[in-house]
Tab-separated table of C-alpha atoms in Angstrom:
chain	number	residue	atom	x	y	z
A	1	ASP	CA	99.597	101.455	123.930
A	2	GLN	CA	96.718	99.747	125.751
A	3	ALA	CA	97.561	101.523	129.026
A	4	THR	CA	97.528	104.918	127.336
A	5	LEU	CA	94.228	104.110	125.636
A	6	ILE	CA	92.669	103.259	129.002
A	7	ASP	CA	94.078	106.485	130.476
A	8	GLN	CA	92.630	108.473	127.584
A	9	VAL	CA	89.220	106.870	128.079
A	10	LYS	CA	89.328	107.668	131.811
A	11	ARG	CA	90.288	111.266	131.056
A	12	VAL	CA	87.472	111.733	128.534
A	13	LYS	CA	84.900	110.255	130.927
A	14	GLU	CA	86.128	112.453	133.804
A	15	ILE	CA	85.905	115.581	131.647
A	16	GLU	CA	82.368	114.672	130.570
A	17	ALA	CA	81.400	114.095	134.218
A	18	ILE	CA	82.791	117.494	135.226
A	19	GLU	CA	80.901	119.249	132.433
A	20	SER	CA	77.588	117.612	133.309
A	21	ASP	CA	74.925	119.527	135.232
A	22	ILE	CA	74.981	117.016	138.096
A	23	PHE	CA	78.700	117.481	138.860
A	24	VAL	CA	79.489	117.529	142.595
A	25	PRO	CA	82.994	118.568	143.716
A	26	GLN	CA	84.874	115.843	145.587
A	27	SER	CA	87.793	115.906	147.988
A	28	PHE	CA	91.270	115.674	146.486
A	29	ARG	CA	92.877	112.231	146.371
A	30	SER	CA	96.610	112.085	145.816
A	31	SER	CA	98.080	109.583	143.393
A	32	LYS	CA	101.367	109.556	145.312
A	33	GLU	CA	100.860	105.974	146.572
A	34	VAL	CA	100.324	104.749	143.016
A	35	LYS	CA	103.549	106.418	141.852
A	36	LYS	CA	105.515	104.847	144.721
A	37	SER	CA	104.931	101.392	143.223
A	38	ALA	CA	106.959	102.446	140.158
A	39	GLU	CA	110.089	103.165	142.260
A	40	PRO	CA	113.100	100.778	142.323
A	41	PRO	CA	112.625	97.518	144.322
A	42	GLU	CA	114.771	98.602	147.287
A	43	LEU	CA	112.603	101.685	147.799
A	44	GLN	CA	109.374	99.862	147.035
A	45	HIS	CA	109.734	97.748	150.194
A	46	GLU	CA	109.564	100.873	152.364
A	47	ALA	CA	106.593	102.220	150.427
A	48	VAL	CA	104.628	98.995	150.977
A	49	ASN	CA	105.259	99.138	154.717
A	50	VAL	CA	104.164	102.771	154.920
A	51	GLY	CA	101.144	102.824	152.579
A	52	ALA	CA	98.495	100.140	152.901
A	53	GLY	CA	96.469	101.293	149.861
A	54	THR	CA	99.142	100.598	147.240
A	55	THR	CA	98.156	96.968	146.682
A	56	GLU	CA	94.591	97.900	145.741
A	57	ALA	CA	95.729	100.606	143.317
A	58	ALA	CA	97.973	98.154	141.455
A	59	ALA	CA	95.093	95.767	140.660
A	60	PRO	CA	94.547	95.358	136.897
A	61	GLU	CA	91.501	97.091	135.486
A	62	LYS	CA	88.908	95.541	133.232
A	63	GLU	CA	89.357	96.627	129.649
A	64	PRO	CA	86.305	98.433	128.238
A	65	ALA	CA	84.726	97.101	125.062
A	66	ALA	CA	86.048	98.762	121.909
A	67	ALA	CA	82.556	99.937	120.922
A	68	SER	CA	82.059	101.812	124.207
A	69	ILE	CA	85.346	103.747	124.049
A	70	PRO	CA	84.657	107.399	123.224
A	71	THR	CA	86.986	108.734	120.556
A	72	ALA	CA	86.421	112.431	121.186
A	73	ILE	CA	85.313	114.727	123.982
A	74	LYS	CA	81.739	115.961	123.612
A	75	TYR	CA	81.310	119.496	124.881
A	76	GLN	CA	77.914	120.877	125.788
A	77	ASP	CA	78.362	124.016	123.683
A	78	ASP	CA	80.998	124.299	120.976
A	79	ASN	CA	80.904	128.107	120.898
A	80	SER	CA	81.324	128.761	124.608
A	81	LEU	CA	84.294	128.529	126.929
A	82	ALA	CA	82.351	129.332	130.113
A	83	HIS	CA	79.387	127.763	131.899
A	84	PRO	CA	75.964	128.824	130.525
A	85	ASN	CA	74.916	130.176	133.951
A	86	LEU	CA	77.437	132.982	133.468
A	87	PHE	CA	75.491	134.276	130.481
A	88	ILE	CA	72.075	134.841	132.063
A	89	GLU	CA	70.522	138.274	131.693
A	90	LYS	CA	71.364	140.929	134.246
A	91	ALA	CA	67.726	141.344	135.315
A	92	ALA	CA	67.356	137.604	135.915
A	93	ALA	CA	70.623	137.515	137.872
A	94	GLU	CA	69.509	140.440	140.046
A	95	ASP	CA	66.141	138.760	140.639
A	96	ARG	CA	67.833	135.515	141.719
A	97	TRP	CA	70.173	137.445	144.022
A	98	PHE	CA	67.244	139.368	145.544
A	99	GLN	CA	65.374	136.112	146.216
A	100	ARG	CA	68.510	134.675	147.832
A	101	LEU	CA	68.925	137.798	149.959
A	102	VAL	CA	65.300	137.616	151.129
A	103	ALA	CA	65.733	133.941	152.021
A	104	LEU	CA	68.932	134.675	153.973
A	105	ARG	CA	67.243	137.504	155.881
A	106	GLN	CA	64.278	135.289	156.743
A	107	GLU	CA	66.596	132.543	157.989
A	108	ARG	CA	68.483	135.066	160.099
A	109	LEU	CA	65.266	136.469	161.598
A	110	MET	CA	64.011	132.983	162.438
A	111	GLY	CA	67.246	132.217	164.262
A	112	SER	CA	68.569	129.502	162.001
A	113	PRO	CA	72.195	129.698	160.901
A	114	VAL	CA	72.895	131.428	157.590
A	115	ALA	CA	74.508	129.167	154.998
């Protein structure tokens, strides 16, 4: 029960971090090494020799205080399924695109690489 509660807390915090405005995509990290530690003992010996990071992943985590555990996911907008930037007005979107196009052309004319 306690392990699932910790997993639920992690999941809620990760979802809130993804929905925040300061979210930065990160490279994918596989959990395959963590799952190898749950294999039978005869196979676990091979996994320990192959993967050096399995001992760190098996370290016990600190339990969060009961008062700081979120019980529900807070969404930024209850009525929307998409990011608010997708709902800007067409004129504003065209203006932003035109400014971006001008900036790209200026960079190209100055000789700097286009992003």
